[in-house]
mmCIF file of C-alpha atoms in Angstrom:
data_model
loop_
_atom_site.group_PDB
_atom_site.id
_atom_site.type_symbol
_atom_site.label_atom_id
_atom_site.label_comp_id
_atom_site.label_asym_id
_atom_site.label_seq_id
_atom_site.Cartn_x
_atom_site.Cartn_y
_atom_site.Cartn_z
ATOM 1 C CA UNK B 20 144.859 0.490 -32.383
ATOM 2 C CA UNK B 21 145.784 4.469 -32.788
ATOM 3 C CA UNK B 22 145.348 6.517 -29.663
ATOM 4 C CA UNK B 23 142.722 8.861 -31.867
ATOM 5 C CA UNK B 24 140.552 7.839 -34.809
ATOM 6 C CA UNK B 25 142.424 7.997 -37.870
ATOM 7 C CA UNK B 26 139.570 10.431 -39.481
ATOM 8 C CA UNK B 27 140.381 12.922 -36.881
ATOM 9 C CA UNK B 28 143.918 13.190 -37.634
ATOM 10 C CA UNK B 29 145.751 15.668 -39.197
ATOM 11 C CA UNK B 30 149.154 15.769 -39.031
ATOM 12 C CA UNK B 31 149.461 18.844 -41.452
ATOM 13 C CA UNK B 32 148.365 20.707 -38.303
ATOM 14 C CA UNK B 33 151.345 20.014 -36.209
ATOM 15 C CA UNK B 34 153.765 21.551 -39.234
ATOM 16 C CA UNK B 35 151.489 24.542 -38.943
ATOM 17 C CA UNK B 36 152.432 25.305 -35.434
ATOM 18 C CA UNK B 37 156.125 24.765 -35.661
ATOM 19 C CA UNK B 38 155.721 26.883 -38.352
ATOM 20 C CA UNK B 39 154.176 29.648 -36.481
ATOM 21 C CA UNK B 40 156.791 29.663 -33.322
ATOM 22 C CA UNK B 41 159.601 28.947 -35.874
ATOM 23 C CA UNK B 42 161.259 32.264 -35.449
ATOM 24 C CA UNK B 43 161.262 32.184 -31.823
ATOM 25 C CA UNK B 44 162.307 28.888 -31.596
ATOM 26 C CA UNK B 45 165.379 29.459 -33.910
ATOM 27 C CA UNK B 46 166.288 32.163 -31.513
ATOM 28 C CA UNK B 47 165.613 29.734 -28.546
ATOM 29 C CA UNK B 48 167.885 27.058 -30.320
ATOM 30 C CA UNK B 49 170.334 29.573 -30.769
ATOM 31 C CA UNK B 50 170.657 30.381 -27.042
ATOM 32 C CA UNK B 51 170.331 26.973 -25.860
ATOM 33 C CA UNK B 52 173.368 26.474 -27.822
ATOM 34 C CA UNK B 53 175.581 29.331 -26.739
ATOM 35 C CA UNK B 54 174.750 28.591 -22.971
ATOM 36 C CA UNK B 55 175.304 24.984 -23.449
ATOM 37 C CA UNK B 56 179.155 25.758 -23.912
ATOM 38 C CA UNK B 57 180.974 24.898 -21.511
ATOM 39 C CA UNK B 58 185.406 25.110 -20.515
ATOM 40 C CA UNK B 59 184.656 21.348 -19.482
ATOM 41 C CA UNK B 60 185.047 19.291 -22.616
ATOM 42 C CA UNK B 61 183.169 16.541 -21.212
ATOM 43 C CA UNK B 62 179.963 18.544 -20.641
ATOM 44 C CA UNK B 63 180.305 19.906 -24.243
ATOM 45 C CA UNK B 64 180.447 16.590 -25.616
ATOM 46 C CA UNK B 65 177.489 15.550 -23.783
ATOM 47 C CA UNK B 66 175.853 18.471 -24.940
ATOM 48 C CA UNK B 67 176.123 18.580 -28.062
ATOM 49 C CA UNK B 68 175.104 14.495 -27.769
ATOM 50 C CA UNK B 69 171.690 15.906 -26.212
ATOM 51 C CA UNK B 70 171.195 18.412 -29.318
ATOM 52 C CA UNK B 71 171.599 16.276 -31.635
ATOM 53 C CA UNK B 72 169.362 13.686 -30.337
ATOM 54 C CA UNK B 73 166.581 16.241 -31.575
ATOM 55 C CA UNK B 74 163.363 16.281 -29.865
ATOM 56 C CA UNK B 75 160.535 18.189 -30.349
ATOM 57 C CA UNK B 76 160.902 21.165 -27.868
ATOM 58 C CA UNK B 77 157.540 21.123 -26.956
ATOM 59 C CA UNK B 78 157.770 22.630 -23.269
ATOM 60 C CA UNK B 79 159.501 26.134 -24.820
ATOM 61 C CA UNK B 80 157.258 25.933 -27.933
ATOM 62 C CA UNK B 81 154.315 26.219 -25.485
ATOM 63 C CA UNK B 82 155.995 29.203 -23.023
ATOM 64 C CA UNK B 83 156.466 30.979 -26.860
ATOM 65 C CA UNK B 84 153.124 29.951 -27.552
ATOM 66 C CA UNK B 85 151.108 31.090 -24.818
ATOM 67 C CA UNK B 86 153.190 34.171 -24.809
ATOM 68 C CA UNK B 87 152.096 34.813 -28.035
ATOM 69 C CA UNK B 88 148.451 34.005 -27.478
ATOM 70 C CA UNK B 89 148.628 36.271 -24.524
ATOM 71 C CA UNK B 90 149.766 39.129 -26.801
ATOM 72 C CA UNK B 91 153.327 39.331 -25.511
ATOM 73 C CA UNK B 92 155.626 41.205 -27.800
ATOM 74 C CA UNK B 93 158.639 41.394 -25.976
ATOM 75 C CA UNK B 94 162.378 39.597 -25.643
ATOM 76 C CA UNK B 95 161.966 37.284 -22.588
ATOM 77 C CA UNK B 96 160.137 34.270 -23.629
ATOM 78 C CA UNK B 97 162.963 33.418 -25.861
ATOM 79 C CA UNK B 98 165.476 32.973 -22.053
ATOM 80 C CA UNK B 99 162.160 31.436 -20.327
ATOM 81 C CA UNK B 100 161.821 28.732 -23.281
ATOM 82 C CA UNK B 101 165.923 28.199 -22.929
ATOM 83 C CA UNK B 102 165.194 27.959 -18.793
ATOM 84 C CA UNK B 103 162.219 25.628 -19.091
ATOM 85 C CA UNK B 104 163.868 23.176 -21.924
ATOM 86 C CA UNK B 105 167.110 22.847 -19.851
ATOM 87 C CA UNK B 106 164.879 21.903 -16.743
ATOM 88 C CA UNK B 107 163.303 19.367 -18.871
ATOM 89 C CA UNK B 108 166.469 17.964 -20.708
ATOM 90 C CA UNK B 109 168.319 17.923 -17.212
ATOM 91 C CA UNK B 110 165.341 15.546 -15.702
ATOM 92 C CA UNK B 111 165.495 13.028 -18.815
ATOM 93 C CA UNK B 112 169.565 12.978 -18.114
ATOM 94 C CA UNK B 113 168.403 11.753 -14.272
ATOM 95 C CA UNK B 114 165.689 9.547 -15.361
ATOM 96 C CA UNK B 115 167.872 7.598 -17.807
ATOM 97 C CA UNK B 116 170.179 7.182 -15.206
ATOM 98 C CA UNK B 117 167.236 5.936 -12.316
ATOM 99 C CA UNK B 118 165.520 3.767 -15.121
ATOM 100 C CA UNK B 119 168.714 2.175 -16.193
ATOM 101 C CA UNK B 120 168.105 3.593 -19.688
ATOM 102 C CA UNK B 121 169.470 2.537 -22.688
ATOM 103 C CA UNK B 122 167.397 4.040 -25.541
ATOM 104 C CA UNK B 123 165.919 7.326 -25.703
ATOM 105 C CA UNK B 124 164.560 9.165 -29.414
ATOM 106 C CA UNK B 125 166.120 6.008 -30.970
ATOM 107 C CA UNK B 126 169.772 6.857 -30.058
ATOM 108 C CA UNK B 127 171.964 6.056 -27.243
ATOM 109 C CA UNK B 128 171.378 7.645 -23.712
ATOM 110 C CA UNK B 129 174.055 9.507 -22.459
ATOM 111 C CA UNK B 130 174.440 7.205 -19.404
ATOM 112 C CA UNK B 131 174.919 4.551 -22.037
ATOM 113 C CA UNK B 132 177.882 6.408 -23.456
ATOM 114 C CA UNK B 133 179.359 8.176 -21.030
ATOM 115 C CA UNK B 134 178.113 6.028 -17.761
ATOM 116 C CA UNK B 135 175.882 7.233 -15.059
ATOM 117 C CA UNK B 136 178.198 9.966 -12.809
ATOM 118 C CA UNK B 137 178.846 11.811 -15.901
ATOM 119 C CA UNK B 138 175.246 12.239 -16.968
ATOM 120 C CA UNK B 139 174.054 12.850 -13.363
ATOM 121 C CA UNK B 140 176.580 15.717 -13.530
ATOM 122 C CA UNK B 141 175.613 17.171 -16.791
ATOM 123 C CA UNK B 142 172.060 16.988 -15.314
ATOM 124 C CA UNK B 143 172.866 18.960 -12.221
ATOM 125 C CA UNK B 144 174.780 21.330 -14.586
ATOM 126 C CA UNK B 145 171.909 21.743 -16.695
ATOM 127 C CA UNK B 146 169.802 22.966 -13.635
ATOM 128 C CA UNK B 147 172.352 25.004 -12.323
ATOM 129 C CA UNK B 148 172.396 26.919 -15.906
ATOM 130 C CA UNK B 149 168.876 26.991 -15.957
ATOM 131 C CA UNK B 150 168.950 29.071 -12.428
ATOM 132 C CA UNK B 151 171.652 31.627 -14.320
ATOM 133 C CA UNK B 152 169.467 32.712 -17.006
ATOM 134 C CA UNK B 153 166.411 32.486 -14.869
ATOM 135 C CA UNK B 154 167.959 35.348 -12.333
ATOM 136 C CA UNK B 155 169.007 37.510 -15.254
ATOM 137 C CA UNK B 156 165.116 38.113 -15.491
ATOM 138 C CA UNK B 157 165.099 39.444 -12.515
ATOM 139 C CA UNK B 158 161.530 38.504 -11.909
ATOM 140 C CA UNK B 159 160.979 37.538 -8.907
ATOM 141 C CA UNK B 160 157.547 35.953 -9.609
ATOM 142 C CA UNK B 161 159.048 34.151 -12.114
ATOM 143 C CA UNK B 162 161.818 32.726 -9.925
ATOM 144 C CA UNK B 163 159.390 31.861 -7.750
ATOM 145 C CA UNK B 164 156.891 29.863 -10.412
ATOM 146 C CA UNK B 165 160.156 27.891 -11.641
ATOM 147 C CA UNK B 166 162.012 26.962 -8.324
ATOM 148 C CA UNK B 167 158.706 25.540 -7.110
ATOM 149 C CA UNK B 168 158.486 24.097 -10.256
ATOM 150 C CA UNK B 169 161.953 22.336 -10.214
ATOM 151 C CA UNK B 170 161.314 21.079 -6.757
ATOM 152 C CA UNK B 171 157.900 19.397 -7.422
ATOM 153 C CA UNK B 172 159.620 17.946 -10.253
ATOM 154 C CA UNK B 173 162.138 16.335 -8.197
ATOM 155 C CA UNK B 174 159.404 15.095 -5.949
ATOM 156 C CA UNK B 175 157.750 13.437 -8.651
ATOM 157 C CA UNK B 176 160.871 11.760 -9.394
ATOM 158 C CA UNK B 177 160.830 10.193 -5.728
ATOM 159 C CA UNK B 178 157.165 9.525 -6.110
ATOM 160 C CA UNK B 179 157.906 7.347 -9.370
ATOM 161 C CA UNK B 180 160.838 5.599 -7.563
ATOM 162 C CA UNK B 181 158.739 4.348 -4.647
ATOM 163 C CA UNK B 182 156.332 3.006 -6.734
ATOM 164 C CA UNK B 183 158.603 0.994 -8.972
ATOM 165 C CA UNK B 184 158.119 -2.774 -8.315
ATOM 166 C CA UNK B 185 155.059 -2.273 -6.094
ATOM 167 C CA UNK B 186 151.652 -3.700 -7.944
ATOM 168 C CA UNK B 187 149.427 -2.284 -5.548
ATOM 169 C CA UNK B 188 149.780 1.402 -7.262
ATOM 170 C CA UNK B 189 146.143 3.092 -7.579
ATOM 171 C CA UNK B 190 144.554 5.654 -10.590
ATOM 172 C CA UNK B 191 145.691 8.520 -8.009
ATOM 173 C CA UNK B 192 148.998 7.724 -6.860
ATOM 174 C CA UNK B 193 149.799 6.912 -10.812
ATOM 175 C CA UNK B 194 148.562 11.029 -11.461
ATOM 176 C CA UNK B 195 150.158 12.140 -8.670
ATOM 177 C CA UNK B 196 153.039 10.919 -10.465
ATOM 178 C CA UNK B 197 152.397 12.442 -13.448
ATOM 179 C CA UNK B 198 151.120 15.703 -12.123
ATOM 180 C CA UNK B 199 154.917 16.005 -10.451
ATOM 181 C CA UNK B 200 156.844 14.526 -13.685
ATOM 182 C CA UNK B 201 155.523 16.079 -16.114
ATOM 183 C CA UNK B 202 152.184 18.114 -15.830
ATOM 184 C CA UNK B 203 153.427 20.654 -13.932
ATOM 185 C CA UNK B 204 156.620 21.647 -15.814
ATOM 186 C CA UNK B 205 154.031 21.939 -18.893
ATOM 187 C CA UNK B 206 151.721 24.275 -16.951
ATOM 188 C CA UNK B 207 154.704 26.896 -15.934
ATOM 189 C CA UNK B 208 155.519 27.013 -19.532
ATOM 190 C CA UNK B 209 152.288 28.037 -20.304
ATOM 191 C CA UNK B 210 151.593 30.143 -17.073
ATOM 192 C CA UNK B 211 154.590 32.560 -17.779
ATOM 193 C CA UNK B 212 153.340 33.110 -21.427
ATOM 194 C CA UNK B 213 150.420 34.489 -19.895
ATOM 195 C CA UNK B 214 152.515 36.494 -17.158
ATOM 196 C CA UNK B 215 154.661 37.831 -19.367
ATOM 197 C CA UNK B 216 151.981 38.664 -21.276
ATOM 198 C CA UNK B 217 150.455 40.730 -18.446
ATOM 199 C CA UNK B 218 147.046 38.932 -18.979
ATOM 200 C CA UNK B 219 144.058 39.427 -15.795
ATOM 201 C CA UNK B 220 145.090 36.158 -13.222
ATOM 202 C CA UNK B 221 141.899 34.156 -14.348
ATOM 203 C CA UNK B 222 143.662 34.123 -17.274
ATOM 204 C CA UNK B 223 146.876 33.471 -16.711
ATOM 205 C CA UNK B 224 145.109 30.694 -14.131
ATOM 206 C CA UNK B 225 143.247 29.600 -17.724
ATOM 207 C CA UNK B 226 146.763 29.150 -19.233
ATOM 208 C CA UNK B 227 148.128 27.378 -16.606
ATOM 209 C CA UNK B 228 145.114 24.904 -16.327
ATOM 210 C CA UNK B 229 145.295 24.519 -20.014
ATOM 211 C CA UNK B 230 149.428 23.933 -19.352
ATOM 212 C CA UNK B 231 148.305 21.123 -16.593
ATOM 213 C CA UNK B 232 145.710 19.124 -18.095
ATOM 214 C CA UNK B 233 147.330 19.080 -21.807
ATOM 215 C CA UNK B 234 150.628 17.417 -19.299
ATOM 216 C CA UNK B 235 148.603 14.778 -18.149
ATOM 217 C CA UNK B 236 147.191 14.187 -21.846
ATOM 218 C CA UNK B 237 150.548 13.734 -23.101
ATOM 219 C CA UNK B 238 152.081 11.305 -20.408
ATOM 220 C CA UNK B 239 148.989 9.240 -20.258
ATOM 221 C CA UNK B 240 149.327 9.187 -24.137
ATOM 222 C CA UNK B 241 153.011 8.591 -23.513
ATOM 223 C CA UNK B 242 152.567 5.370 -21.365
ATOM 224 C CA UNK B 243 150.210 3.913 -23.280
ATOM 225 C CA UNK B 244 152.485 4.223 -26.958
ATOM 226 C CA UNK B 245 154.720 1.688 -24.229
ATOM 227 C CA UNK B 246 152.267 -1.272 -25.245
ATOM 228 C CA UNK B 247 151.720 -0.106 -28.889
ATOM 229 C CA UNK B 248 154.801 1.108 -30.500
ATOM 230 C CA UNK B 249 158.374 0.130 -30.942
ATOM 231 C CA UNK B 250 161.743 1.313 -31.110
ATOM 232 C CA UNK B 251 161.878 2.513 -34.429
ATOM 233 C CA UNK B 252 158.312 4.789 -33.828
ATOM 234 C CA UNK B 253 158.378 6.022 -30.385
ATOM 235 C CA UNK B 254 162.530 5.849 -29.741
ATOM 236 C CA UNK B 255 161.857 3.250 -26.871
ATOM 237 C CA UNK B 256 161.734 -0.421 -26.847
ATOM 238 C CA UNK B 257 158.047 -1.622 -26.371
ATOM 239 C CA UNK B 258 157.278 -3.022 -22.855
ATOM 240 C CA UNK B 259 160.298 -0.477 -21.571
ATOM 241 C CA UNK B 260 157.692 0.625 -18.899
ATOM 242 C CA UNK B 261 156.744 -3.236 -18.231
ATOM 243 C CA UNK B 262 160.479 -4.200 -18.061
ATOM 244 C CA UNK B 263 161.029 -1.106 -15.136
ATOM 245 C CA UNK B 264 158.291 -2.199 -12.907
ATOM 246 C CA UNK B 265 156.524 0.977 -13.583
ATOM 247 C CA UNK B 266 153.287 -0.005 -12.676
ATOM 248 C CA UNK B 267 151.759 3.188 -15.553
ATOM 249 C CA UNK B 268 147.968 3.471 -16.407
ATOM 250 C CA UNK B 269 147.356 0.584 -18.973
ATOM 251 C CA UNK B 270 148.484 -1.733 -15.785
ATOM 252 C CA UNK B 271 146.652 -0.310 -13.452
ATOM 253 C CA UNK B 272 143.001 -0.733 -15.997
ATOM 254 C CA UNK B 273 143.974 -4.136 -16.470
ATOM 255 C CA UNK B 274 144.788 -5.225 -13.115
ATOM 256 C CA UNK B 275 141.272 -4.134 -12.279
ATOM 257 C CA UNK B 276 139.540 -6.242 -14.880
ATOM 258 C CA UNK B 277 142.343 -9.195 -14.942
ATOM 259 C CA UNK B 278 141.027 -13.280 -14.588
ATOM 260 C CA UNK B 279 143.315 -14.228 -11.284
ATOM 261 C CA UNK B 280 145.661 -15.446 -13.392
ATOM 262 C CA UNK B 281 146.271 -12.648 -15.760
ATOM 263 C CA UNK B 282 146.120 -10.968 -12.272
ATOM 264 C CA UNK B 283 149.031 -13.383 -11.410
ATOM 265 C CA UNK B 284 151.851 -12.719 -14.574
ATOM 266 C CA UNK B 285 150.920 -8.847 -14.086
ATOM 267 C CA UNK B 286 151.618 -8.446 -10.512
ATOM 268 C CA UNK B 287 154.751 -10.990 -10.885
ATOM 269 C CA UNK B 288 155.930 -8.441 -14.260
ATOM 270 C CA UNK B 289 155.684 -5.291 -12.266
ATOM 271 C CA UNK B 290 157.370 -6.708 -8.937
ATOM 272 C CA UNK B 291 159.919 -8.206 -10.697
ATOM 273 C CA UNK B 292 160.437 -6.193 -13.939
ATOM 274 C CA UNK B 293 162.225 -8.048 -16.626
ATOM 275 C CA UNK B 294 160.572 -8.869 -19.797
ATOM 276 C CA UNK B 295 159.243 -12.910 -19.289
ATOM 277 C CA UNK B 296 156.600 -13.812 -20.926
ATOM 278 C CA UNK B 297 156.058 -10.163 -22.790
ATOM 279 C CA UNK B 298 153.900 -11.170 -25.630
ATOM 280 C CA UNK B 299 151.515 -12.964 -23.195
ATOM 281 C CA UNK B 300 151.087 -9.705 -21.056
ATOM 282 C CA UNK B 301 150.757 -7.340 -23.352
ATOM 283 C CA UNK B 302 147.754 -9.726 -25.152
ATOM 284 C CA UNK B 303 146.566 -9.771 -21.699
ATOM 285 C CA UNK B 304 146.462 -5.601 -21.046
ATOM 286 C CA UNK B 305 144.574 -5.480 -24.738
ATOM 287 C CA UNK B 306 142.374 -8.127 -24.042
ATOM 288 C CA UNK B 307 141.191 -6.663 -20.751
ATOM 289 C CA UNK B 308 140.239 -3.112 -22.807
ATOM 290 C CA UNK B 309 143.193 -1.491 -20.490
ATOM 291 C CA UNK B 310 144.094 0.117 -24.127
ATOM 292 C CA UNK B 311 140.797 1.833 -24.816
ATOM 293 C CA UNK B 312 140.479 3.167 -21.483
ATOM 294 C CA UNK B 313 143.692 4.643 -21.062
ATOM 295 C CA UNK B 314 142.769 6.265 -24.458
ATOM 296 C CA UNK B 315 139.632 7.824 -23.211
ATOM 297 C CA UNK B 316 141.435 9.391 -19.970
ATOM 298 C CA UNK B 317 144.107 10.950 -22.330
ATOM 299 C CA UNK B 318 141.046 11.871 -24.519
ATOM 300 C CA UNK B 319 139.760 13.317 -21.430
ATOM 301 C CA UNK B 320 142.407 15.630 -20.033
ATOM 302 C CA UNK B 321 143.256 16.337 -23.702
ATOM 303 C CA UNK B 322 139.441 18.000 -23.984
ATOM 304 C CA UNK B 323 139.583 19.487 -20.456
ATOM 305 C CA UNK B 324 142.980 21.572 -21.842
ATOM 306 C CA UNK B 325 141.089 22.795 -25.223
ATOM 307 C CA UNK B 326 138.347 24.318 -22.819
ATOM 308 C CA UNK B 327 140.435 26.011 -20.568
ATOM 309 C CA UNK B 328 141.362 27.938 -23.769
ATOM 310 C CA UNK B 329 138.188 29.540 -24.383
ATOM 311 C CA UNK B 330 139.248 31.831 -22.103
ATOM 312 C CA UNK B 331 141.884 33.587 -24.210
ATOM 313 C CA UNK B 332 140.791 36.300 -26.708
ATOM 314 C CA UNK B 333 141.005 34.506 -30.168
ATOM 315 C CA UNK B 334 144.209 34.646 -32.159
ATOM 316 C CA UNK B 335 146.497 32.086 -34.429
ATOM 317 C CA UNK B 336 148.683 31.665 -31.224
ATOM 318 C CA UNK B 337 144.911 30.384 -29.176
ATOM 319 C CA UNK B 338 144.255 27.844 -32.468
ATOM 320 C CA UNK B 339 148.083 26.566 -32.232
ATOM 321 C CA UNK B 340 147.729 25.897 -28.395
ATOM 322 C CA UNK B 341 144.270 24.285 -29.200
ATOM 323 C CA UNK B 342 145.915 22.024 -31.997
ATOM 324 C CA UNK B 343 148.570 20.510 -29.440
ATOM 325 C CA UNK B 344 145.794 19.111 -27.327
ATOM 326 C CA UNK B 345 145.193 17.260 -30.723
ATOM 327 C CA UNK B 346 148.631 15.961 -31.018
ATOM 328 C CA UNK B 347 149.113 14.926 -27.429
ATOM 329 C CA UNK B 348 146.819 12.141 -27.407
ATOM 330 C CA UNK B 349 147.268 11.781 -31.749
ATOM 331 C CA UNK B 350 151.546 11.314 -32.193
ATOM 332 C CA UNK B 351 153.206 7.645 -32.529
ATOM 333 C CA UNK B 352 156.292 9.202 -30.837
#
């Protein structure tokens, strides 16, 4: 099973629009790098650990993106794409460390190598840098967009914590989740482009819609590679989500259509975590068409983010944006 049909792939298209924010992104790299550095050894080590992992930078390719597409010609988005991907890389450092992570891109976690105070550490030092080049914009609207940002992200994080183990976890408490986690830091990325841009607000609103729903495409996506890929493809170890207690999407769909004692293993799996009896779960979230469904919601939200695009004035920046909702609910990592 592939999240998308195979005929409407193309994975020439994603090449296309690193190619387009290349330069930015080089600068954005560049700066990521500089204000990495630390007098702390330990935090440089960790650091450059976190670089080297790789990763596709796709929160700051979308702020340089939607600046772009919003016709911005100027010198911040390249500080707002080093702001939003140290926000993001300082949440994975605290979720490795909350989910017990091992594995992450196929290489070591940090917590794995360094243990769990140092990379909670890094993390916080991570946000605190983020704050630093976010007040040398001296925007206060901007400020504003990513400290409420930051915070609903840590929310989300609390969210996702109390509904670890617990088998009762609804459709809406699961995107609540999401919204928090990972939607949200998605649609500031995009919303500055537009404000930078100085775009009209039902614009920049259009951007930021576009920002949310492609967020929600993604993670769905995300959770549902947990039952089809592997280690080698997505960096993870399949069932990771299963073996947390995370009760994620494809759970939730086949809960609702499980025999009682399907119903049974998956409420003992996600109360318990642990990995028992994996192969017999996982046949029994594809059997119950929990796959195909979770494919059509991220199919769903991935649609609802091209639309909000419309929009934007036309422009190679607009096609680019329109491609990622193709690749959100498309990629095998």
């Amino acid at each position: 099973m592939t999240l998308m049909p195979a005929a409407a792939s193309r994975p020439a298209d994603f090449a296309h629009v690193r190619d387009l924010a290349a330069a930015d992104m080089q600068r954005v790299d560049a700066l990521i790098r500089q204000r990495l550095s630390s007098h702390v050894v330990l935090i440089n080590q960790i650091a450059d650990h976190i670089i080297a992992s790789g990763g596709k930078r796709l929160r700051p390719m979308l702020h340089v993106l939607a600046a772009g597409a919003a016709g911005y010609t100027g010198e911040q988005q390249i500080k707002l794409a080093a702001v939003i991907e140290f926000i993001h890389t300082s949440t994975l450092l605290h979720d490795d460390v909350v989910d017990e992570s091992d594995l992450r891109r196929g290489r070591k976690t940090a917590n794995a190598l360094w243990g769990n105070a140092a990379s909670v550490l890094v993390g916080d030092f991570l946000y605190s840098r983020s704050f630093q080049l976010m007040v040398e914009l001296d925007d206060m609207r901007i400020m504003r967009i990513l400290a409420d940002t930051t915070n609903t992200i840590a929310e989300g994080e609390v969210l996702q914590l109390l509904n670890i183990g617990n088998a009762d976890v609804g459709e809406a408490a699961y995107l609540a989740v999401i919204e928090r986690k990972t939607a949200v830091l998605f649609a500031a990325a995009t919303e500055l482009g537009g404000i930078l841009g100085g775009l009209p607000e039902t614009q920049v609103a259009a951007l930021r819609r576009y920002g949310m729903e492609l967020g929600y495409a993604f993670q769905i996506a995300d959770d549902l590679l947990d039952y089809l890929s592997d280690a080698g493809t997505l960096g993870k170890n399949i069932g990771d989500d299963l073996a947390e207690g995370k009760p994620t999407l494809p759970l939730i769909y086949a809960l609702e259509k499980a025999n009682p004692e399907q119903a049974q293993s998956l409420r003992h799996a996600i109360e318990h975590g642990g990995l028992d009896s994996l192969d017999r779960i996982i046949a029994s979230i594809r059997d119950s068409g929990a796959l195909e469904r979770t494919r059509d919601r991220a199919l769903l939200h991935a649609q609802a983010a091209r639309e909000a695009l419309s929009a934007l004035p036309a422009s190679a920046y607009r096609d680019a944006l329109a491609t990622l909702t193709d690749y959100s609910v498309q990629r095998t990592f």
